[in-house]
Structure formats: C-alpha cells, structure tokens
Amino acid sequence: MVEDFNCDYADTLDRGEIEKWPDFFTDDGVYRLIARDNAESNLPLPLMYCDGKGMLKDRAYAIAHTEMFAPRYTMHQIAQVRILGFEDDIVSAQANYVLYETLIDEPTHLLQCGKYHDRFLLQGDRLLLKQRNCIYDTLLIPTCIVFPP
Amino acid sequence: MSNTCRFIENGETRAESDLSDLVWPNDPAAIPDWVYTDRRVYDLEQQRIFRGRTWNYVALEVELPKPGDFIRSYIGETPIVVVRGQDGEINAFENRCAHRGVEFCKTYRGSAKQFVCPYHQWTYDLTGKLKSVPFRRGVQGQGGMPPDFKMEEHGLRRLSVTTRRGAIFASCADDMESLEDYLGPDMLDQYDTMFDGRPLKLLGIHRNIIPGNWKLYQENLKDPYHATLLHTYLTTFGLFVAGNKTLIVADEKGRHSSLCSRRPEGRLESDATTSQIGSFHATMKLADPRVLELIKESDSPWNSNAITIWPNLIAIRQSNIFSVRHIVPMGPDEFMLIWVNFGFADDTPEMEAHRLRQNNIFGPGGFIGIDDNEAIKFVNDGLQRSQPRPGVVSLGRDDEPPETVITDRAIRGMYRHYREAMGL
C-alpha cells in the first residue's frame, strides 16, 4: 500500500501535475526537504518547508504559475520501502529516493538522492501523508530545486 | 609563538598572463563578455582581488562557539579552515598541508585540539604552526629531514582575521585597513542593520553550484531593475517593487552596495507602475499568508536590506529572514554559493518557526532563489555559447538621487572599482 502510494506520488510529479501534489497530504500535513548535513547537525533549516496544506498549495501554485525556470522533466525513483511501525491509524515508513532531471539540450542529471521519513494517516482504504521529511545526501545542489522530491 | 607563514611572502612575484588582446569598450555602460568567460581574467581575479587587499567573509562566529571548533571555508577559490584557538581568538589558514599539498580538512565542521595531515601525519596547532614531523631525524640515524629543516617555515599559510558583530572576515594581506574603514560609514551603517548586535543562532546552511561567473551574483544583488520585474514574490506582495520607498547605497569606491526597501501598508493595486511588471499578479492570494508576515524586531526604517560586500559576501535581511551568502568562485563559468541562515539567541520557538517558514522565499529551492539561480544560468548559457557582444548597463545616472530604483548605477560602480583593482 505504501509502495502504491509512492508510485502515484512519483507519477503525479513526473507528469508535471504539481498542483495535485498537495492532495497527497492531510490538511495538517508537513513537508520538509532537509540537507542531511543540517539534519545530522541538529540545524532546523529546510530547503523547502510546507507546514499544512495552505503552504503546500502555495508552493504548488508558485511552481505552476509564478516561478521562472527552464522547462524540465523530473523522474523520481522510490525504492527500498520499509514499514517501521503501525499504531492508531499512523503508519511510519521510510524509503530511498533518487530524482533525475532533464533539461533542453542538456544530458539528464542526478538532482537528488535521499531518504523519505514518512508518517502516513490510514484513512479508510487510502493513505495520506501527515509528514514527509526528505533528507538528501546531495548537499551541493546543481543550480536549484524546482519540483519537490 | 604562533604561526607566521603567510600567503604573500616578501619578494614573491608571479608571472602574469598577457591580457593585451582584451580591450574594454569605450562606453562606460558596456561590460565585455570576457570578464565572465576568460580563464586568464579569472586567475588574475584570484590574485588581485581574493588574495589581494580585500576582506573576505569566511564564517559566522556562532559556527565556532568553543575553542577548537572549526569549519571548512574558502577565500576566493582557495579552501581554508577557520578555527577558534585555545585562547578564544579566531584563526584562519589554508586547507593545504605544507608538506605535499594535501587538503587535510575534509569535514564541514568539527572540533579539534590539533590538525593532523592524514598522509604523513604532519601535525599543526590551532594557529597553523607546524608542531611535529614524524621521523624528522630518521630511523636509527638514517634518513629524515635535512638538519637545516626549519619547522617555523613550514606552517600552514595563515590569513589575517577580523570580526564584527558575529561575522568573520579574512584577508591574505597583512596590513589591511580595519573592516570599518573598508566598509566606509554608509555601508557600516547598513552592515549594522543586518548584524544589529543581538547574539546569533545558526539555523542551517544550503549549498549549491550555479553555472555562471561569480561576478554575475554580485551584479544580481546590485540590480534593482530585475528585482522589481523578475520576482513575483517581491512584486506582488510588495517586498521589493518600484513604487516602494527605496534607497540604494554604495561605498565611496563603488565596491559595496545595499538596496533598501520598505514594504507598503496593505496590498499593491494595479496601476501604471505595476502594469509594466510581468511578474505582478494582482489577484494572487496565498492560502497561508504566514510566510509573508512581518514581525517587528527592529527600529530600522527598512524591511529589507540586500547588501553586497566586495568581493564575496551577500548579506540579506528581508522581513524576518537573516542570511549571508558566501560566493566561492570555481572557474570562470561556475561558482558555489553557501547560504548561511540565522536567527537570534533570544528567539522564541514561535519566532524560530516563523523564520523557517519565511525562509521558503530564499535558497536554492526558494520562491525568489529559483528565479535568480535560473536567470544567472541563462546568462551563462548565452555568454558561453554565442558570439561575444558587450552587455548594456546604462539605466539611470551616476549622480542620480539615491532613491532611484530603475538604475544600473551600482553595477557600473562595481566595474569602475573592478577595472582599477585588476588594471584592466
């Protein structure tokens, strides 16, 4: 079930449907993209930080409509999903992710590799993210990160 | 006695490339492509600017709270280590073993009693002074260093260091003027608005590599024209937009500058000014406006100060965001940016959470950061791949009132200083 969720998550983002991205989260869902160096040094600064669906929607709207960037494809590979716990409708899980990016007239490059640290809410027969912390190893970011890992 | 080895030794001269084929255009508002693309120019910049008579930002004191704490850093392209000595003083030296050139410090930060090169275990104290060389006298009377080997001549090359209100600057020159004189009175005032005397709290660091020449980033922060056109978050929400109360400050030599802006009360309406701004979205509303909230924490008349300090520091205060960006050149067509974000030691948990939310605006994944990083890459794509053609920075006048927004005055000032420093 977590694997199916991650497949949908990756497909939606890789199709470029960024404005559907907030739908993967609960209303109070939290998304953080954090450098592994910051995380391991107890420094709280995320590179992207959405605290609730409002901020997720604002991020998605900005990417879809107001930010200036070269057109690109993204390709998420999500693997090694591991369920860490299940208690009171909350599933704790982690996975590895790799994110490739392809721009016009440039070779495809590795944008990010890292780990998802997730807490899902099991709601009926579906999962929603209460929290996705993406901890990335690729500390030296090539130019910028437009679409969320 | 501490380490006395320096970058620039007496009588050292370096052969310089012949640059006579590079001719600056007659028009003072024209910038030739070769300042962004030519390797010889880049190498001369390292020598005359970054290893010359400049104060280079290298760290924040909050990154080195205790004796022995160190970070990796850079002066120009050169890797250095910044460390707090046992006496509490801050030392900076080249991250290169005096023996065989090993870049010995391979971690972003840590704490050490001494530095040991992993290759042959040459050991240096926290001032960079060479303390021990294994088998210096050989084994059983055979081998080892020559008898006239002088330990004091083989320390790590040390930099001059100065600090002000929590930021650390270093210089290869031994006889630099004070940082205060280097900034000049107007820029010192700007600096003190950013570093207002409150003890800092480190929030975290972003790092990215941007394809482009390092000077493009200095120019970007000296360019109010783009700020009011490119960035939806600045224009639509009034953070920096033509029509705001604005001030552009530079030092006497034109090397440092600051763009100051005050946010208007309430929302901007569509009018003759905003109608010229493609990024202005009159009807755009945030689902969660906390990102833009301005919590008063200063008596400054300005809500944002975008400060450039020559040659390698951008210091940004925007609403409740405080951050420095350290420019590290990596060749004519590439540079690294180290974004160090901070709050203050007396921040409440709510204030810190607010700063973290607001920091979505900047950084390599920020609403404004993405625009700028992409724009600089686009400039580089054009400069590297097309036929040379001088860039045009002719907006405004050099004697205009300081509140003029649609101007390239600060960029022209920087290049006047650059040409003098470079002899071009």
PDB file of C-alpha atoms in Angstrom, chain A residues 45-97:
ATOM      1  CA  LEU A  45      16.563  24.875   8.359  1.00  0.00           C
ATOM      2  CA  PRO A  46      14.758  23.090   5.490  1.00  0.00           C
ATOM      3  CA  LEU A  47      15.301  23.928   1.827  1.00  0.00           C
ATOM      4  CA  MET A  48      11.550  23.617   1.267  1.00  0.00           C
ATOM      5  CA  TYR A  49       9.128  23.673   4.162  1.00  0.00           C
ATOM      6  CA  CYS A  50       5.345  23.386   3.973  1.00  0.00           C
ATOM      7  CA  ASP A  51       3.562  23.425   7.308  1.00  0.00           C
ATOM      8  CA  GLY A  52      -0.005  22.474   6.400  1.00  0.00           C
ATOM      9  CA  LYS A  53      -1.996  22.239   3.199  1.00  0.00           C
ATOM     10  CA  GLY A  54      -2.088  26.000   2.687  1.00  0.00           C
ATOM     11  CA  MET A  55       1.674  26.169   2.326  1.00  0.00           C
ATOM     12  CA  LEU A  56       1.674  23.051   0.127  1.00  0.00           C
ATOM     13  CA  LYS A  57      -0.843  24.727  -2.167  1.00  0.00           C
ATOM     14  CA  ASP A  58       1.109  27.990  -2.224  1.00  0.00           C
ATOM     15  CA  ARG A  59       4.290  26.129  -3.161  1.00  0.00           C
ATOM     16  CA  ALA A  60       2.451  24.194  -5.880  1.00  0.00           C
ATOM     17  CA  TYR A  61       0.837  27.374  -7.247  1.00  0.00           C
ATOM     18  CA  ALA A  62       4.181  29.202  -7.356  1.00  0.00           C
ATOM     19  CA  ILE A  63       5.814  26.349  -9.279  1.00  0.00           C
ATOM     20  CA  ALA A  64       2.884  26.072 -11.664  1.00  0.00           C
ATOM     21  CA  HIS A  65       2.320  29.783 -12.298  1.00  0.00           C
ATOM     22  CA  THR A  66       4.804  32.311 -10.961  1.00  0.00           C
ATOM     23  CA  GLU A  67       8.354  30.983 -10.723  1.00  0.00           C
ATOM     24  CA  MET A  68      10.793  31.488 -13.590  1.00  0.00           C
ATOM     25  CA  PHE A  69      12.710  28.349 -14.562  1.00  0.00           C
ATOM     26  CA  ALA A  70      13.684  26.397 -17.639  1.00  0.00           C
ATOM     27  CA  PRO A  71      11.200  23.666 -18.598  1.00  0.00           C
ATOM     28  CA  ARG A  72      12.243  20.261 -17.326  1.00  0.00           C
ATOM     29  CA  TYR A  73      11.210  16.663 -16.840  1.00  0.00           C
ATOM     30  CA  THR A  74      11.672  15.008 -13.498  1.00  0.00           C
ATOM     31  CA  MET A  75      11.950  11.278 -12.820  1.00  0.00           C
ATOM     32  CA  HIS A  76      11.502  10.014  -9.279  1.00  0.00           C
ATOM     33  CA  GLN A  77      12.740   6.520  -8.382  1.00  0.00           C
ATOM     34  CA  ILE A  78      11.474   5.402  -4.999  1.00  0.00           C
ATOM     35  CA  ALA A  79      12.801   2.135  -3.626  1.00  0.00           C
ATOM     36  CA  GLN A  80      13.557   0.086  -0.520  1.00  0.00           C
ATOM     37  CA  VAL A  81      10.295   0.970   1.150  1.00  0.00           C
ATOM     38  CA  ARG A  82      10.313  -0.181   4.750  1.00  0.00           C
ATOM     39  CA  ILE A  83       7.404  -0.063   7.191  1.00  0.00           C
ATOM     40  CA  LEU A  84       8.711   0.915  10.590  1.00  0.00           C
ATOM     41  CA  GLY A  85       5.510   0.869  12.626  1.00  0.00           C
ATOM     42  CA  PHE A  86       1.710   0.981  12.659  1.00  0.00           C
ATOM     43  CA  GLU A  87      -0.183   2.469  15.566  1.00  0.00           C
ATOM     44  CA  ASP A  88      -3.545   4.277  15.844  1.00  0.00           C
ATOM     45  CA  ASP A  89      -4.022   4.655  12.054  1.00  0.00           C
ATOM     46  CA  ILE A  90      -0.490   6.058  11.675  1.00  0.00           C
ATOM     47  CA  VAL A  91       1.979   4.173   9.512  1.00  0.00           C
ATOM     48  CA  SER A  92       5.642   5.077   9.900  1.00  0.00           C
ATOM     49  CA  ALA A  93       7.750   4.260   6.877  1.00  0.00           C
ATOM     50  CA  GLN A  94      10.901   5.147   5.064  1.00  0.00           C
ATOM     51  CA  ALA A  95      12.168   4.793   1.514  1.00  0.00           C
ATOM     52  CA  ASN A  96      15.137   5.760  -0.601  1.00  0.00           C
ATOM     53  CA  TYR A  97      14.533   8.218  -3.424  1.00  0.00           C
TER      54      TYR A  97
END
